[in-house]
Amino acid sequence: MLQISADILALSTEAALILKNGRIAFANSAACSILGDDCTGKTTRSVLGESVAGTQANAFICNLPIGGKHYIVRVNTLDGVRAVFLSSYERSTALINDALVYSLRNCLMSLGITTEMVRTRAEDADDRDLLRGLATITHDCYRINRMLSNVTVIRGINDGTLFCTMQQLDLSKLLNSLVNTVNLLIDSPQVSISVPDGLQIPADAALIETLVLNLISNCLVHAAGCTRINLRVIDGRDCVILSVDDDGCGISAEDMSCVFDRYRHSFVMGELGRGAGLGLTAVLGIARLHNGTLMLESREGIGTTVRVSLSRSPGSTVELCSHPAEPDSGMHEILTGLADCLPDDRFSEKYLG
């Protein structure tokens, strides 16, 4: 089996490795060009690090910095033999241009103003049908705003136009406040949280909020049959591990390889309106900005776990787009973050006021 796998992977232009008993048993030429010609025989831990070597899941995907470059690492296991594939993390400068972003935001602003004017008249007339229609329009505006927010984060990180000043953040306070508000908005499953009291890290608070909302939204939208969502934080020496897991339908092996692809989306009629496929891409970018990594494990019928490491030494950055040290976790920001998974009635005056 090992020899057959090696013969097949030797023909691949994608960097590929075979791991056996904690060591690299085979590396094709593309992998050797990244890891060095002498990588065969070395321990997995010494070449690929603890995050890959220490993960027991049969299949997972993560990002990994190697030689100053970032790679997406995909791992699959069969009969105790692990196949590892490395692909470069593509930086896109053509994701969407600024003119289009500004035009869409101007349209959203005009729609918002007009909607509020009509909402006031509908409330005065006690027109319940019109108010329900306005909630649907408002919901769609929030969906567009969520997509634009993720696009802005991804572009800004990739092309170097989004910088942030890492400030000491009370992560415990932020996450508890965020989850409490999320649980007021969603019906089920509720999000449980476990985070050490008084945990502080250097981080951009607004980006961490965006990261967490994307992970929760991903569970609510894609984890069919999910009955629980757990958010757990582990305080490590060099980093903090933020983990979000669910017991939903899981991700198929064929879809695992493209979970970080921008705009990857099912166009089945029943699944339209469930997002543009940018959430995990934004999460990966935010993790990298904090000198961290992202690892996703999933098994069909069992569930999915996403672990994000946030470094205690993220490095210095220049402040270009300023954010408050601690966002107020206002309803509007959370409505944007959860726009793809909330019902229309959450976008009524009760929640928008």
Short mmCIF file of C-alpha atoms in Angstrom, two decimals:
data_model
loop_
_atom_site.label_atom_id
_atom_site.label_comp_id
_atom_site.label_asym_id
_atom_site.label_seq_id
_atom_site.Cartn_x
_atom_site.Cartn_y
_atom_site.Cartn_z
CA MET A 1 0.00 0.00 0.00
CA LEU A 2 2.77 2.44 0.94
CA GLN A 3 4.71 1.77 -2.27
CA ILE A 4 1.60 2.09 -4.45
CA SER A 5 0.74 5.41 -2.80
CA ALA A 6 4.28 6.70 -3.27
CA ASP A 7 4.29 5.74 -6.95
CA ILE A 8 1.04 7.62 -7.49
CA LEU A 9 2.05 10.73 -5.55
CA ALA A 10 5.41 10.86 -7.34
CA LEU A 11 3.50 11.74 -10.50
CA SER A 12 1.61 14.61 -8.86
CA THR A 13 2.61 18.24 -9.47
CA GLU A 14 1.08 19.13 -6.09
CA ALA A 15 3.43 18.86 -3.12
CA ALA A 16 2.65 15.55 -1.41
CA LEU A 17 4.04 13.52 1.49
CA ILE A 18 3.39 10.14 3.07
CA LEU A 19 3.71 9.91 6.85
CA LYS A 20 4.29 6.61 8.66
CA ASN A 21 4.94 6.08 12.36
CA GLY A 22 5.48 9.78 12.98
CA ARG A 23 8.03 10.24 10.19
CA ILE A 24 8.06 11.31 6.57
CA ALA A 25 8.24 8.08 4.60
CA PHE A 26 8.02 9.71 1.17
CA ALA A 27 8.09 13.19 -0.34
CA ASN A 28 7.59 13.90 -4.04
CA SER A 29 9.76 16.41 -5.87
CA ALA A 30 7.30 19.28 -5.35
CA ALA A 31 7.31 18.65 -1.59
CA CYS A 32 11.11 18.43 -1.49
CA SER A 33 11.34 21.84 -3.17
CA ILE A 34 9.38 23.28 -0.24
CA LEU A 35 10.68 21.23 2.70
CA GLY A 36 14.17 20.40 1.47
CA ASP A 37 15.61 17.38 -0.32
CA ASP A 38 16.55 15.79 3.02
CA CYS A 39 13.04 15.89 4.55
CA THR A 40 12.42 12.13 4.02
CA GLY A 41 13.10 10.24 7.24
CA LYS A 42 12.68 13.27 9.49
CA THR A 43 9.98 13.34 12.16
CA THR A 44 6.64 14.88 11.27
CA ARG A 45 6.94 17.19 14.26
CA SER A 46 10.31 18.60 13.20
CA VAL A 47 9.16 19.36 9.64
CA LEU A 48 5.45 20.16 9.91
CA GLY A 49 5.16 21.16 13.54
CA GLU A 50 3.10 20.09 16.52
CA SER A 51 -0.28 21.09 15.07
CA VAL A 52 -0.02 18.53 12.26
CA ALA A 53 1.94 15.86 14.16
CA GLY A 54 -0.31 15.97 17.23
CA THR A 55 -3.70 15.84 15.51
CA GLN A 56 -5.31 12.41 15.61
CA ALA A 57 -8.21 13.09 13.23
CA ASN A 58 -8.24 10.93 10.09
CA ALA A 59 -8.81 13.98 7.89
CA PHE A 60 -8.23 17.68 8.54
CA ILE A 61 -7.10 20.90 6.88
CA CYS A 62 -5.05 23.77 8.28
CA ASN A 63 -2.73 26.60 7.32
CA LEU A 64 1.00 26.38 8.00
CA PRO A 65 3.85 28.89 7.58
CA ILE A 66 6.89 27.27 5.93
CA GLY A 67 10.00 29.18 4.96
CA GLY A 68 8.27 32.54 5.19
CA LYS A 69 5.36 31.47 2.98
CA HIS A 70 1.90 30.26 3.93
CA TYR A 71 0.54 26.92 2.77
CA ILE A 72 -2.78 25.10 3.09
CA VAL A 73 -2.15 21.59 4.42
CA ARG A 74 -4.65 18.77 3.75
CA VAL A 75 -4.27 15.44 5.54
CA ASN A 76 -6.05 12.13 4.84
CA THR A 77 -5.44 8.77 6.53
CA LEU A 78 -5.90 5.22 5.26
CA ASP A 79 -4.78 2.05 7.06
CA GLY A 80 -2.44 4.01 9.32
CA VAL A 81 -0.74 5.80 6.43
CA ARG A 82 -1.19 9.55 6.16
CA ALA A 83 -1.12 11.42 2.86
CA VAL A 84 -0.32 15.13 3.19
CA PHE A 85 -0.84 17.70 0.44
CA LEU A 86 0.56 21.23 0.51
CA SER A 87 -0.75 24.04 -1.67
CA SER A 88 0.26 27.69 -1.59
CA TYR A 89 -2.18 30.13 -0.04
CA GLU A 90 -3.19 32.37 -2.92
CA ARG A 91 -3.30 36.07 -2.27
CA SER A 92 -5.94 37.70 -4.37
CA THR A 93 -5.80 41.33 -5.47
CA ALA A 94 -8.81 40.90 -7.73
CA LEU A 95 -11.30 39.60 -5.18
CA ILE A 96 -13.51 42.63 -5.76
CA ASN A 97 -12.49 46.20 -6.49
CA ASP A 98 -12.93 49.25 -4.27
CA ALA A 99 -15.29 51.03 -6.64
CA LEU A 100 -17.76 48.16 -6.48
CA VAL A 101 -17.51 47.96 -2.68
CA TYR A 102 -18.17 51.70 -2.32
CA SER A 103 -21.04 51.59 -4.82
CA LEU A 104 -22.70 48.71 -2.97
CA ARG A 105 -22.26 50.44 0.38
CA ASN A 106 -23.83 53.62 -1.01
CA CYS A 107 -26.77 51.57 -2.29
CA LEU A 108 -27.14 49.95 1.12
CA MET A 109 -27.11 53.35 2.81
CA SER A 110 -29.86 54.64 0.49
CA LEU A 111 -31.89 51.47 1.00
CA GLY A 112 -31.51 51.79 4.76
CA ILE A 113 -32.69 55.40 4.83
CA THR A 114 -35.67 54.66 2.58
CA THR A 115 -36.60 51.55 4.55
CA GLU A 116 -36.62 53.47 7.84
CA MET A 117 -38.84 56.17 6.34
CA VAL A 118 -41.32 53.55 5.12
CA ARG A 119 -41.08 51.65 8.42
CA THR A 120 -42.11 54.78 10.36
CA ARG A 121 -45.20 55.25 8.18
CA ALA A 122 -46.05 51.54 8.36
CA GLU A 123 -45.89 51.65 12.17
CA ASP A 124 -48.11 54.77 12.27
CA ALA A 125 -50.62 52.95 10.06
CA ASP A 126 -50.16 49.68 11.99
CA ASP A 127 -49.65 47.89 8.66
CA ARG A 128 -48.33 44.51 9.83
CA ASP A 129 -47.99 43.06 6.32
CA LEU A 130 -45.83 45.98 5.21
CA LEU A 131 -43.71 45.72 8.36
CA ARG A 132 -43.07 42.03 7.67
CA GLY A 133 -42.03 42.92 4.12
CA LEU A 134 -39.68 45.61 5.42
CA ALA A 135 -38.07 43.09 7.79
CA THR A 136 -37.32 40.87 4.78
CA ILE A 137 -35.76 43.80 2.88
CA THR A 138 -33.71 44.76 5.94
CA HIS A 139 -32.57 41.15 6.32
CA ASP A 140 -31.31 41.11 2.73
CA CYS A 141 -29.43 44.37 3.34
CA TYR A 142 -27.70 42.80 6.32
CA ARG A 143 -26.75 39.76 4.20
CA ILE A 144 -25.12 42.04 1.65
CA ASN A 145 -23.40 43.98 4.41
CA ARG A 146 -21.99 40.74 5.87
CA MET A 147 -20.58 39.74 2.50
CA LEU A 148 -19.00 43.17 2.01
CA SER A 149 -17.55 43.11 5.53
CA ASN A 150 -15.86 39.77 4.88
CA VAL A 151 -14.65 40.93 1.46
CA THR A 152 -13.15 44.06 3.03
CA VAL A 153 -11.33 42.05 5.71
CA ILE A 154 -9.96 39.50 3.21
CA ARG A 155 -8.78 42.11 0.72
CA GLY A 156 -7.34 44.35 3.40
CA ILE A 157 -5.30 41.55 4.96
CA ASN A 158 -4.12 40.10 1.63
CA ASP A 159 -3.05 43.35 0.00
CA GLY A 160 -1.72 44.99 3.16
CA THR A 161 -4.23 47.83 3.35
CA LEU A 162 -5.89 46.64 6.56
CA PHE A 163 -3.62 47.16 9.53
CA CYS A 164 -4.50 47.12 13.18
CA THR A 165 -2.92 47.99 16.48
CA MET A 166 -2.88 44.99 18.79
CA GLN A 167 -4.23 46.14 22.12
CA GLN A 168 -4.57 44.19 25.34
CA LEU A 169 -8.00 42.61 25.03
CA ASP A 170 -10.12 41.06 27.78
CA LEU A 171 -11.03 37.99 25.72
CA SER A 172 -13.21 36.51 28.47
CA LYS A 173 -15.37 39.62 28.68
CA LEU A 174 -15.70 39.97 24.90
CA LEU A 175 -16.64 36.33 24.27
CA ASN A 176 -19.12 36.07 27.15
CA SER A 177 -20.88 39.26 26.04
CA LEU A 178 -20.91 38.11 22.43
CA VAL A 179 -22.32 34.65 23.17
CA ASN A 180 -24.99 36.05 25.50
CA THR A 181 -26.25 38.34 22.73
CA VAL A 182 -26.05 35.60 20.10
CA ASN A 183 -28.17 33.30 22.28
CA LEU A 184 -30.85 36.00 22.54
CA LEU A 185 -31.12 36.06 18.75
CA ILE A 186 -31.00 32.38 17.81
CA ASP A 187 -33.58 29.77 18.77
CA SER A 188 -31.57 26.54 18.86
CA PRO A 189 -29.07 25.21 19.37
CA GLN A 190 -27.81 27.66 21.96
CA VAL A 191 -24.07 28.32 22.07
CA SER A 192 -22.29 27.09 25.21
CA ILE A 193 -19.05 28.77 26.25
CA SER A 194 -16.07 27.82 28.37
CA VAL A 195 -13.37 30.47 28.79
CA PRO A 196 -11.01 31.18 31.71
CA ASP A 197 -11.93 34.27 33.71
CA GLY A 198 -9.86 37.39 33.11
CA LEU A 199 -8.03 35.99 30.07
CA GLN A 200 -6.26 38.78 28.21
CA ILE A 201 -4.34 38.71 24.93
CA PRO A 202 -3.00 41.29 22.48
CA ALA A 203 -5.54 41.36 19.66
CA ASP A 204 -7.77 43.48 17.48
CA ALA A 205 -11.14 43.26 19.22
CA ALA A 206 -13.33 44.01 16.19
CA LEU A 207 -11.55 41.38 14.09
CA ILE A 208 -11.82 38.77 16.85
CA GLU A 209 -15.55 39.47 17.04
CA THR A 210 -15.80 39.00 13.26
CA LEU A 211 -13.86 35.73 13.52
CA VAL A 212 -16.10 34.27 16.23
CA LEU A 213 -19.34 35.33 14.53
CA ASN A 214 -18.18 33.72 11.28
CA LEU A 215 -17.46 30.45 13.08
CA ILE A 216 -20.83 30.41 14.88
CA SER A 217 -22.64 31.35 11.68
CA ASN A 218 -20.86 28.56 9.84
CA CYS A 219 -22.23 26.03 12.36
CA LEU A 220 -25.77 27.38 12.18
CA VAL A 221 -25.84 27.54 8.37
CA HIS A 222 -23.97 24.41 7.33
CA ALA A 223 -24.13 21.90 10.21
CA ALA A 224 -27.45 20.26 9.36
CA GLY A 225 -28.89 18.33 12.30
CA CYS A 226 -26.73 20.22 14.79
CA THR A 227 -27.97 20.03 18.40
CA ARG A 228 -25.02 21.72 20.11
CA ILE A 229 -22.41 24.39 19.45
CA ASN A 230 -19.54 24.68 21.91
CA LEU A 231 -17.11 27.59 22.10
CA ARG A 232 -14.09 26.75 24.24
CA VAL A 233 -10.88 28.67 24.95
CA ILE A 234 -7.66 27.04 26.16
CA ASP A 235 -4.97 29.24 27.67
CA GLY A 236 -1.54 28.09 26.47
CA ARG A 237 1.94 29.37 27.15
CA ASP A 238 2.61 30.88 23.72
CA CYS A 239 -0.89 31.13 22.33
CA VAL A 240 -4.58 30.92 23.11
CA ILE A 241 -6.61 28.22 21.35
CA LEU A 242 -10.17 29.17 20.44
CA SER A 243 -12.24 26.12 19.48
CA VAL A 244 -15.76 25.98 18.02
CA ASP A 245 -17.31 22.54 17.50
CA ASP A 246 -20.71 21.14 16.58
CA ASP A 247 -22.38 17.73 16.23
CA GLY A 248 -23.90 18.40 12.81
CA CYS A 249 -23.68 16.57 9.50
CA GLY A 250 -19.94 17.11 9.05
CA ILE A 251 -18.08 17.86 5.82
CA SER A 252 -17.54 15.30 3.08
CA ALA A 253 -13.99 14.32 2.14
CA GLU A 254 -14.38 15.85 -1.31
CA ASP A 255 -15.48 19.20 0.14
CA MET A 256 -12.73 19.33 2.78
CA SER A 257 -10.12 20.31 0.19
CA CYS A 258 -11.93 23.52 -0.74
CA VAL A 259 -13.30 24.89 2.54
CA PHE A 260 -10.99 27.92 2.29
CA ASP A 261 -11.81 28.64 -1.36
CA ARG A 262 -13.44 32.02 -1.90
CA TYR A 263 -16.99 31.97 -3.29
CA ARG A 264 -17.14 28.18 -3.09
CA HIS A 265 -20.85 27.61 -2.73
CA SER A 266 -23.61 25.19 -3.57
CA PHE A 267 -26.11 26.59 -6.06
CA VAL A 268 -28.83 24.07 -5.24
CA MET A 269 -32.09 26.06 -5.14
CA GLY A 270 -32.82 25.11 -1.54
CA GLU A 271 -29.41 26.34 -0.39
CA LEU A 272 -29.31 29.76 -2.03
CA GLY A 273 -29.07 32.66 0.42
CA ARG A 274 -26.78 30.74 2.77
CA GLY A 275 -23.77 32.98 2.23
CA ALA A 276 -21.11 33.69 -0.38
CA GLY A 277 -18.53 31.22 0.92
CA LEU A 278 -16.24 33.85 2.45
CA GLY A 279 -16.58 33.17 6.19
CA LEU A 280 -13.77 30.63 6.70
CA THR A 281 -11.51 32.56 4.32
CA ALA A 282 -11.96 35.64 6.51
CA VAL A 283 -11.34 33.58 9.67
CA LEU A 284 -8.11 32.21 8.18
CA GLY A 285 -6.93 35.71 7.28
CA ILE A 286 -7.69 37.07 10.77
CA ALA A 287 -5.85 34.14 12.38
CA ARG A 288 -2.81 34.82 10.20
CA LEU A 289 -2.92 38.53 11.09
CA HIS A 290 -2.66 37.47 14.75
CA ASN A 291 0.34 35.25 13.91
CA GLY A 292 -1.87 32.22 14.37
CA THR A 293 -3.18 29.19 12.52
CA LEU A 294 -6.50 27.58 11.76
CA MET A 295 -7.23 23.85 11.77
CA LEU A 296 -10.49 22.25 10.66
CA GLU A 297 -11.42 18.63 11.44
CA SER A 298 -14.65 17.04 10.33
CA ARG A 299 -16.30 13.64 10.05
CA GLU A 300 -19.53 13.05 8.19
CA GLY A 301 -22.41 12.34 10.53
CA ILE A 302 -20.37 13.26 13.60
CA GLY A 303 -19.54 16.96 13.38
CA THR A 304 -16.91 19.60 12.76
CA THR A 305 -14.31 21.29 14.94
CA VAL A 306 -12.45 24.48 14.05
CA ARG A 307 -9.47 25.49 16.18
CA VAL A 308 -7.89 28.92 15.86
CA SER A 309 -4.63 29.77 17.60
CA LEU A 310 -4.07 33.39 18.61
CA SER A 311 -0.45 34.19 19.38
CA ARG A 312 0.52 35.99 22.55
CA SER A 313 3.18 37.74 20.42
CA PRO A 314 1.31 38.72 17.24
CA GLY A 315 3.92 41.29 16.26
CA SER A 316 3.59 45.02 15.82
CA THR A 317 1.34 46.52 13.19
CA VAL A 318 0.62 50.01 11.96
CA GLU A 319 -2.76 51.51 12.74
CA LEU A 320 -4.57 52.44 9.54
CA CYS A 321 -8.14 51.35 10.21
CA SER A 322 -8.73 52.07 13.87
CA HIS A 323 -11.04 49.91 15.98
CA PRO A 324 -12.09 50.40 19.61
CA ALA A 325 -10.18 48.34 22.14
CA GLU A 326 -13.37 46.49 22.99
CA PRO A 327 -16.36 46.57 20.64
CA ASP A 328 -19.68 47.17 22.30
CA SER A 329 -21.02 43.93 20.80
CA GLY A 330 -24.00 45.98 19.65
CA MET A 331 -27.02 44.26 18.19
CA HIS A 332 -26.36 45.67 14.71
CA GLU A 333 -22.85 44.18 14.47
CA ILE A 334 -24.09 40.77 15.59
CA LEU A 335 -27.07 40.93 13.23
CA THR A 336 -24.58 41.48 10.42
CA GLY A 337 -22.41 38.58 11.56
CA LEU A 338 -25.38 36.20 11.78
CA ALA A 339 -27.34 37.55 8.80
CA ASP A 340 -27.11 34.27 6.88
CA CYS A 341 -28.68 32.17 9.63
CA LEU A 342 -31.36 34.32 11.31
CA PRO A 343 -35.08 34.51 10.39
CA ASP A 344 -36.57 37.70 8.94
CA ASP A 345 -38.33 38.67 12.18
CA ARG A 346 -34.94 39.31 13.84
CA PHE A 347 -34.62 42.31 11.53
CA SER A 348 -37.72 44.05 12.83
CA GLU A 349 -37.89 47.20 14.98
CA LYS A 350 -37.73 45.07 18.15
CA TYR A 351 -34.10 44.17 17.42
CA LEU A 352 -33.03 47.16 15.33
CA GLY A 353 -34.04 49.87 17.80
#
